[in-house]
CSV table of C-alpha atoms and ligand atoms in Angstrom, one decimal:
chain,number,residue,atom,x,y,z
A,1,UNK,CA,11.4,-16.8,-11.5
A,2,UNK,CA,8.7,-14.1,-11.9
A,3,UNK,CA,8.4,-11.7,-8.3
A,4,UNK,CA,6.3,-9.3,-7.5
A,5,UNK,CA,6.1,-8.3,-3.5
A,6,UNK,CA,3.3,-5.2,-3.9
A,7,UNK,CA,-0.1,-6.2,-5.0
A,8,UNK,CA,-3.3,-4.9,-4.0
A,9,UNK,CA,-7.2,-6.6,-3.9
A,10,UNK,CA,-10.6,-5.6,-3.1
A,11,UNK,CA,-9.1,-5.9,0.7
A,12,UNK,CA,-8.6,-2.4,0.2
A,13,UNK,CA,-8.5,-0.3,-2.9
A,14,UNK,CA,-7.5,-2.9,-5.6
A,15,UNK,CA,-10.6,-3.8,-8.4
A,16,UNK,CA,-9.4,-7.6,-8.0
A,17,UNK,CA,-10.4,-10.1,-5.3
A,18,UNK,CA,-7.8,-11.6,-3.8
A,19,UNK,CA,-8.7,-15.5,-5.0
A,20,UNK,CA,-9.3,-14.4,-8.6
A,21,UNK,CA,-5.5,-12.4,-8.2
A,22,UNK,CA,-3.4,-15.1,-7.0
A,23,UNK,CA,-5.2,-17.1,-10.5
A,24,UNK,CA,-4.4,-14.1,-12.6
A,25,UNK,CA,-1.2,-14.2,-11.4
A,26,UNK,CA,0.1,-17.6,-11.9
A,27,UNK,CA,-1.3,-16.8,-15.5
A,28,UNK,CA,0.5,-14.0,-15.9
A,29,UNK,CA,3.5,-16.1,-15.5
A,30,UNK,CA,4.8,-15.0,-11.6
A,31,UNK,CA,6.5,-17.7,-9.0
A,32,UNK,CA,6.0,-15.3,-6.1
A,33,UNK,CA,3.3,-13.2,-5.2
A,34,UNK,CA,3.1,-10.9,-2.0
A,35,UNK,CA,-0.4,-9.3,-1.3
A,36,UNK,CA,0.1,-5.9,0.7
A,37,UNK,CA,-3.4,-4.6,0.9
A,38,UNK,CA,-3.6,-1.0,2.9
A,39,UNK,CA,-3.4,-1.8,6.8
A,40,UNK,CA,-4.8,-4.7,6.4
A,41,UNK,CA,-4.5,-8.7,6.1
A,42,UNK,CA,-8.2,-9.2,5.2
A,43,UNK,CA,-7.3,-10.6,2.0
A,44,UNK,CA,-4.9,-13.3,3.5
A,45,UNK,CA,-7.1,-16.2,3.8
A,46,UNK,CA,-9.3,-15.8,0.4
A,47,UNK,CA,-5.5,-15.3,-1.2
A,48,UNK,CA,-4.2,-19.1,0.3
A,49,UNK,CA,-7.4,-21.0,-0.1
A,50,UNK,CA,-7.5,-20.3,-4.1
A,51,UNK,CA,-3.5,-20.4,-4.2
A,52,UNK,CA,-2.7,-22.1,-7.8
A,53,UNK,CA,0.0,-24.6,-7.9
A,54,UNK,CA,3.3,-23.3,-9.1
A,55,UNK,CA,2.9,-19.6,-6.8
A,56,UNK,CA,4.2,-19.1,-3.6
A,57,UNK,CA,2.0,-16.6,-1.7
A,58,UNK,CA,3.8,-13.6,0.7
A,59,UNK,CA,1.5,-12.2,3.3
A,60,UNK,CA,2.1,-8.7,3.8
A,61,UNK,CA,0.4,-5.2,4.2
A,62,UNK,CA,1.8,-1.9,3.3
A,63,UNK,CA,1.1,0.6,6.2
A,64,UNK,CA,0.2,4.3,6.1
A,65,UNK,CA,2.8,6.2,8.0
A,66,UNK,CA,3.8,9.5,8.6
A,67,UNK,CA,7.1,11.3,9.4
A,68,UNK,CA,7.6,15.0,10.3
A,69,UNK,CA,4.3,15.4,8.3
A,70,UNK,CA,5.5,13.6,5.3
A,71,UNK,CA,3.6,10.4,4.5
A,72,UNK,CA,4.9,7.4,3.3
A,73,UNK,CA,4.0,3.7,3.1
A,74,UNK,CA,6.0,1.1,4.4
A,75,UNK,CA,5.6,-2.5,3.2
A,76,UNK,CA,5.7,-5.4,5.5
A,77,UNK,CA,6.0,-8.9,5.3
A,78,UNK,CA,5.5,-12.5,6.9
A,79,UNK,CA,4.9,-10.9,10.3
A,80,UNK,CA,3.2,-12.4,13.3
A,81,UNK,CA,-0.8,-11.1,12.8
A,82,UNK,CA,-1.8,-12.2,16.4
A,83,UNK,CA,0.9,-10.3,17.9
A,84,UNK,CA,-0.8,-7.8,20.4
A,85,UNK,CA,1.0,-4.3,20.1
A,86,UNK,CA,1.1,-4.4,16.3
A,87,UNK,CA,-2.3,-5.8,15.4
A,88,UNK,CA,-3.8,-3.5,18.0
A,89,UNK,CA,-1.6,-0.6,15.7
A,90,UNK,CA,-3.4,-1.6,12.7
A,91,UNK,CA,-7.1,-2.1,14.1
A,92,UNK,CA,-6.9,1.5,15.4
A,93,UNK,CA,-6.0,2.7,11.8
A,94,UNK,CA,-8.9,0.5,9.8
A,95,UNK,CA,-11.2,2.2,12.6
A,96,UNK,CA,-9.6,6.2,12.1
A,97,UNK,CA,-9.6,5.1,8.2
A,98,UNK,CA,-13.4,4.1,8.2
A,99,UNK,CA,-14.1,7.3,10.8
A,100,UNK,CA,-12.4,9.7,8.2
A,101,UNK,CA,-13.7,7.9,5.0
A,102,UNK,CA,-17.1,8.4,6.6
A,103,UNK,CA,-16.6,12.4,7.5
A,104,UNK,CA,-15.6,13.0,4.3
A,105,UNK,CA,-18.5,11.3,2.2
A,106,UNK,CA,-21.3,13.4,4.5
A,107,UNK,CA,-19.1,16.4,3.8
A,108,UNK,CA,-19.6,15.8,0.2
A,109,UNK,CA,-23.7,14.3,0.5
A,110,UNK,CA,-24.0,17.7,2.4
A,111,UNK,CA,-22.9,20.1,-0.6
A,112,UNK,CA,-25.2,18.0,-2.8
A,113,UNK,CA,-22.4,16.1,-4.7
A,114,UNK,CA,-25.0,13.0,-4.6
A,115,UNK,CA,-22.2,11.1,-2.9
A,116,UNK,CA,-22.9,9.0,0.1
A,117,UNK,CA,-21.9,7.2,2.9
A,118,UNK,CA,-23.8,3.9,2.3
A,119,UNK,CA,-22.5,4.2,-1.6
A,120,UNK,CA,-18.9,4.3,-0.3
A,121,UNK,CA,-19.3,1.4,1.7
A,122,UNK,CA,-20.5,-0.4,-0.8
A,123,UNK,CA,-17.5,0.5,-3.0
A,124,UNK,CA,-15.5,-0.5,-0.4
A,125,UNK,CA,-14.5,-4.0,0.3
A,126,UNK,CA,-12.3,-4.6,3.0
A,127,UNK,CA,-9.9,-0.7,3.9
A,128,UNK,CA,-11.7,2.0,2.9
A,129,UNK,CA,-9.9,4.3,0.9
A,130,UNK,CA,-10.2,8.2,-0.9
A,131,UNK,CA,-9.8,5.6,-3.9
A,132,UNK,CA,-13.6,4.6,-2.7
A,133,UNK,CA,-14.6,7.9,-2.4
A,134,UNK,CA,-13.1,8.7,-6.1
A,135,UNK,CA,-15.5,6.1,-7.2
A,136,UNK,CA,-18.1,7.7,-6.2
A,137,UNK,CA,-17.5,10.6,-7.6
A,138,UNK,CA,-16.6,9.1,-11.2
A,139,UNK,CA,-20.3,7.3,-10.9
A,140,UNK,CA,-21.9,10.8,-10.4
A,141,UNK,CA,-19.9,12.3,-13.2
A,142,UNK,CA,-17.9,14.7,-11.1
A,143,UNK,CA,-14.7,13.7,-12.5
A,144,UNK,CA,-13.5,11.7,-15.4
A,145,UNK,CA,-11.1,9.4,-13.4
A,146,UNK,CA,-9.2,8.5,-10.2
A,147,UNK,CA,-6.8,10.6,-10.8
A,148,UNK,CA,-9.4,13.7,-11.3
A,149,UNK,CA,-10.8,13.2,-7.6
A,150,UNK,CA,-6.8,13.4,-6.3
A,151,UNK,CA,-7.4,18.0,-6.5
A,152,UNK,CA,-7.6,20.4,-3.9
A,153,UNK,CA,-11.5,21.2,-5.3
A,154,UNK,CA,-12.4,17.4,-4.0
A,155,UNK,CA,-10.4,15.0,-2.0
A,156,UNK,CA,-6.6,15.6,-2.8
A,157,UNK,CA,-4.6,16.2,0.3
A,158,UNK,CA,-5.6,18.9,2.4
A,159,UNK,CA,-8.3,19.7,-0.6
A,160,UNK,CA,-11.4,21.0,0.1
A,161,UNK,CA,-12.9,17.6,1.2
A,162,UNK,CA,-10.3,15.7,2.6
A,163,UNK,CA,-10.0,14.8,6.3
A,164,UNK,CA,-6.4,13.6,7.7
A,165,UNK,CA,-6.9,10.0,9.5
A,166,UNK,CA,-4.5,8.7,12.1
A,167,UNK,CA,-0.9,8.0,11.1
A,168,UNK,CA,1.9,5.9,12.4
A,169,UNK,CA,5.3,7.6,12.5
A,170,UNK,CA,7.4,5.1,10.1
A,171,UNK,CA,10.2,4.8,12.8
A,172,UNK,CA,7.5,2.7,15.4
A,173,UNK,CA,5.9,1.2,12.4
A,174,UNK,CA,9.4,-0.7,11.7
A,175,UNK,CA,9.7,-1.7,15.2
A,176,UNK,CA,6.3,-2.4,15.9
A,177,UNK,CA,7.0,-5.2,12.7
A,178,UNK,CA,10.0,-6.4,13.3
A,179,UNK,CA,9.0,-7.9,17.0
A,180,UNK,CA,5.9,-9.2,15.3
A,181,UNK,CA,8.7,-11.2,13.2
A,182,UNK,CA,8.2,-9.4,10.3
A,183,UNK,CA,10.4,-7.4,7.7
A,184,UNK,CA,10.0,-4.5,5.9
A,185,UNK,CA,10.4,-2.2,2.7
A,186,UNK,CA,10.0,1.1,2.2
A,187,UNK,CA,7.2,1.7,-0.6
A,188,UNK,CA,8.2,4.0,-3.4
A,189,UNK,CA,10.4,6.1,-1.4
A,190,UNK,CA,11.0,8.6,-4.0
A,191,UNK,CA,7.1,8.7,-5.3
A,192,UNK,CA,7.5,12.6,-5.2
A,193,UNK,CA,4.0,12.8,-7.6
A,194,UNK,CA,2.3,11.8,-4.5
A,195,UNK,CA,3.2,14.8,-2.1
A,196,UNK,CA,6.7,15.3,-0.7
A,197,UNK,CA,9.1,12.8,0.2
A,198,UNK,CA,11.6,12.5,3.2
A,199,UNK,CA,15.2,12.7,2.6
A,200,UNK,CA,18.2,10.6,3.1
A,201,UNK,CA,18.7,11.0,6.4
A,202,UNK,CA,15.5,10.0,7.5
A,203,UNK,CA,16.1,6.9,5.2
A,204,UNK,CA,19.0,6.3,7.5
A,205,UNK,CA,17.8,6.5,10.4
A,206,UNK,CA,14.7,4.1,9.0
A,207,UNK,CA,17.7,1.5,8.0
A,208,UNK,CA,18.9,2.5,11.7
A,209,UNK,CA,15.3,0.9,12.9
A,210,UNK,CA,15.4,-1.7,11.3
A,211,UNK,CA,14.0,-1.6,7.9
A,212,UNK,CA,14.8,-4.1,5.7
A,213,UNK,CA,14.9,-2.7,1.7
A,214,UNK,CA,13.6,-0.2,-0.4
A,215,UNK,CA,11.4,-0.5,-2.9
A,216,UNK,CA,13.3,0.9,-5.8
A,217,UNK,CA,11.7,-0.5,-9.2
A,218,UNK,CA,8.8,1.7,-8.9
A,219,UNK,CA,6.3,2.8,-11.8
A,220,UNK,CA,6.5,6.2,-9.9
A,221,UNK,CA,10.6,6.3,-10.0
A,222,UNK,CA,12.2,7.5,-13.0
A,223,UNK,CA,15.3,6.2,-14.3
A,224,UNK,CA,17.6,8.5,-12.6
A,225,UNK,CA,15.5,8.1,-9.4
A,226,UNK,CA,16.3,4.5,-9.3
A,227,UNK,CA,19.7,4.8,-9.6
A,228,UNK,CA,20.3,7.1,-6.5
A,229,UNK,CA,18.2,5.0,-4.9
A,230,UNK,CA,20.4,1.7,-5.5
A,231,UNK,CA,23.0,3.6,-4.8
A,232,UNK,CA,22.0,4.8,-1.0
A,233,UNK,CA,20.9,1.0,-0.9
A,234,UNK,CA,24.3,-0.3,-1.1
A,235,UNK,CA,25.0,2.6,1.3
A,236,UNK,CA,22.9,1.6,4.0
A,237,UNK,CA,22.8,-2.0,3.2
A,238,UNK,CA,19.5,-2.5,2.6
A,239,UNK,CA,18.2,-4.8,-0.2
A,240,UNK,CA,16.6,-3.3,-3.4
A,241,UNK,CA,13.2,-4.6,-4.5
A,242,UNK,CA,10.7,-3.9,-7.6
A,243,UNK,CA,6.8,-5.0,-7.7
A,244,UNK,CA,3.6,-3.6,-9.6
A,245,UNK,CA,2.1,-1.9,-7.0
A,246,UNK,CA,-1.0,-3.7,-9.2
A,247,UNK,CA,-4.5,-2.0,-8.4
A,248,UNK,CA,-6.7,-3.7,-10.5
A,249,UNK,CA,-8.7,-1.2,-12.9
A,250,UNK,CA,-8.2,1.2,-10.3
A,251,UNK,CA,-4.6,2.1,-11.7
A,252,UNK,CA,-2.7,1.6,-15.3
A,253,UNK,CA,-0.2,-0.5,-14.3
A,254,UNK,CA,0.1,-4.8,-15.0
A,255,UNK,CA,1.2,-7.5,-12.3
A,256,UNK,CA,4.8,-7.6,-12.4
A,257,UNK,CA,5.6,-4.5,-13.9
A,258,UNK,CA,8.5,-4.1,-12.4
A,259,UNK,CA,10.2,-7.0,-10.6
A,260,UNK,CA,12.1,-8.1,-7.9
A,261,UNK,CA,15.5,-10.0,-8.1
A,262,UNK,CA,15.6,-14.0,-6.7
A,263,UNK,CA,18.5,-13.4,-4.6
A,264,UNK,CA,17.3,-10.1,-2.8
A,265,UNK,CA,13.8,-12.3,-2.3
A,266,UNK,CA,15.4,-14.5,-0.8
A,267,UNK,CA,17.5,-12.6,1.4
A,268,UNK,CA,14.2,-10.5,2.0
A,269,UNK,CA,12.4,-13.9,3.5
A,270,UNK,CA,15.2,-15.7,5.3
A,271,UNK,CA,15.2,-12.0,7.5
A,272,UNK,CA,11.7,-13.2,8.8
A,273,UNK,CA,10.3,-15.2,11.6
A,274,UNK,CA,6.9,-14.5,11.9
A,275,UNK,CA,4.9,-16.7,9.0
A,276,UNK,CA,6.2,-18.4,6.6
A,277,UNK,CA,5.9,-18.3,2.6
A,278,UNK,CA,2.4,-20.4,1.7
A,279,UNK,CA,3.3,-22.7,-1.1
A,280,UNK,CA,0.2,-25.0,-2.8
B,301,AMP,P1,-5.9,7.0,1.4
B,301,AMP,O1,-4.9,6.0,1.9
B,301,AMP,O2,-7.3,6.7,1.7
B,301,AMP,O3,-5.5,8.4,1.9
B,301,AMP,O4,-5.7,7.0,-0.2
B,301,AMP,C1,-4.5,7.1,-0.7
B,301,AMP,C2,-4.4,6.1,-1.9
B,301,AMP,O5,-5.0,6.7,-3.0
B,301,AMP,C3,-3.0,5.8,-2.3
B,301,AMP,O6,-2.5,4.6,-1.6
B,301,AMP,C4,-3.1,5.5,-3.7
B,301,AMP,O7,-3.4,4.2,-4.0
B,301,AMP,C5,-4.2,6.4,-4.2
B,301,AMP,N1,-3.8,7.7,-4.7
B,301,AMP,C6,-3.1,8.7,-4.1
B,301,AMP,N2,-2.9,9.8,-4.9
B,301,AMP,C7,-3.4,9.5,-6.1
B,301,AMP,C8,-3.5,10.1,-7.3
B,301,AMP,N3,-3.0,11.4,-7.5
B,301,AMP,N4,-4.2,9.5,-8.3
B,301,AMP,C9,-4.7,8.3,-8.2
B,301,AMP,N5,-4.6,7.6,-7.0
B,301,AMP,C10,-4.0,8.2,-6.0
B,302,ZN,ZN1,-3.8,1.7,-2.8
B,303,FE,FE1,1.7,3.1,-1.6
B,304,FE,FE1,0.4,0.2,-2.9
């Protein structure tokens, strides 16, 4: 049994609509699926309707948070998407994501970049992301790749066209999916490519919220990495995942990548009350 709990579509920055992923994936040999598009569950519906036989489908979303300045994404799962407080939490950040997307496209149309706003949107599908904005720039020959727009010269963080958008701190985010009925994993908490990472104790405290796992199979976590990281699982009693983090084009990495254990799925979905796992 194949599982892989952090996928992405063209609901936010993935290359892959979500009906043609949950297809890919059966092919690709997977029994469990979760899509966790950015701040979003867009994707949900196209995702269920085109759900191949043989895959069970995990609603999720992985959420943009902040923590003493530090960013970090927290994925969550089989929560309630009606309930007030948290769905109201993740319209605000679609709307500060769009507002921020939008500043920082006329900041580059104004220098002459060729980029613009209508461009962007266009690129974008469901979230907008700096992915969209990356792009845009590859189309106008600016940079090479994705990873080529991620510099302080274009839109890398704090670089010379970034804009910050609104974050959650990760401690309200927990709570705020937990009484929707959901559960939660932190995303790559070690991803310390990305920008800096928070330490133990703030992991702690995160387990003290409520937080369910972390995600330690991780293209981003080395070896060693992963090991501390099971370690401080065991410690907190949290559960351990793996997943793709899948992308589409838009990143090198394959659905199930990395993997998550049966038992620690399990034990991941019998935590939640919110919805339950689609099955075709
Ligand atoms: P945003 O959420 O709009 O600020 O964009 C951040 C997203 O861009 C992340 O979730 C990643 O998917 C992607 N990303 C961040 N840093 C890089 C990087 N250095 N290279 C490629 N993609 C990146
Ligand atoms: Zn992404
Ligand atoms: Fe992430
Ligand atoms: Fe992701």
């Amino acid at each position: 049994m194949i599982v892989d709990l952090h996928t992405h579509s063209t609901a936010s920055d993935g290359t892959t609509p979500p009906d043609v992923l949950v297809r890919e994936a059966r092919e690709a040999g997977l029994s469990v699926l979760a899509l966790t598009d950015h701040d979003t569950s867009v994707g949900w519906a196209a995702a269920a309707d085109a759900l191949p036989s043989g895959l069970a489908l995990v609603r999720g979303a992985e959420i943009s948070c902040v923590h003493d300045g530090i960013s970090l994404h927290l994925l969550a799962y089989l929560y309630d998407p009606d309930e007030p407080a948290l769905a109201a939490t993740l319209q605000d950040m679609r709307d500060s994501r769009r507002a921020r997307a939008e500043r920082m496209a006329r900041m580059l149309e104004a220098d002459g970049t060729g980029v613009t706003w209508e461009r962007v949107q266009e690129l974008a599908g469901g979230t907008v992301g700096r992915p969209h904005l990356a792009q845009a720039l590859i189309e106008l020959g600016h940079v090479a790749d994705i990873r080529g727009a991620f510099v302080p010269e274009w839109i890398g963080t704090r670089g010379r066209y970034w804009v910050p958008k609104r974050d959650l701190d990760v401690l309200d985010a927990i709570r705020l999916v937990a009484a929707a009925g959901g559960v939660t994993v932190f995303a790559h908490p070690a991803a310390s490519s990305r920008g800096r990472i928070v330490d133990e104790e703030v992991i702690a405290q995160m387990a003290e919220a409520g937080l369910h796992g972390l995600e330690v199979d991780h293209y981003d976590h080395e070896p060693e990495v992963r090991d501390a990281l099971r370690g401080l699982a065991a410690d907190l009693g949290l559960l351990v995942t793996g997943s793709s983090d899948f992308h589409g084009d838009n990143k090198p990495v394959e659905l199930a990548e990395n993997t998550t254990a049966v038992e620690m799925y399990e034990r991941l979905v019998s935590a939640a009350t919110g919805l339950e796992v689609l099955a075709a």
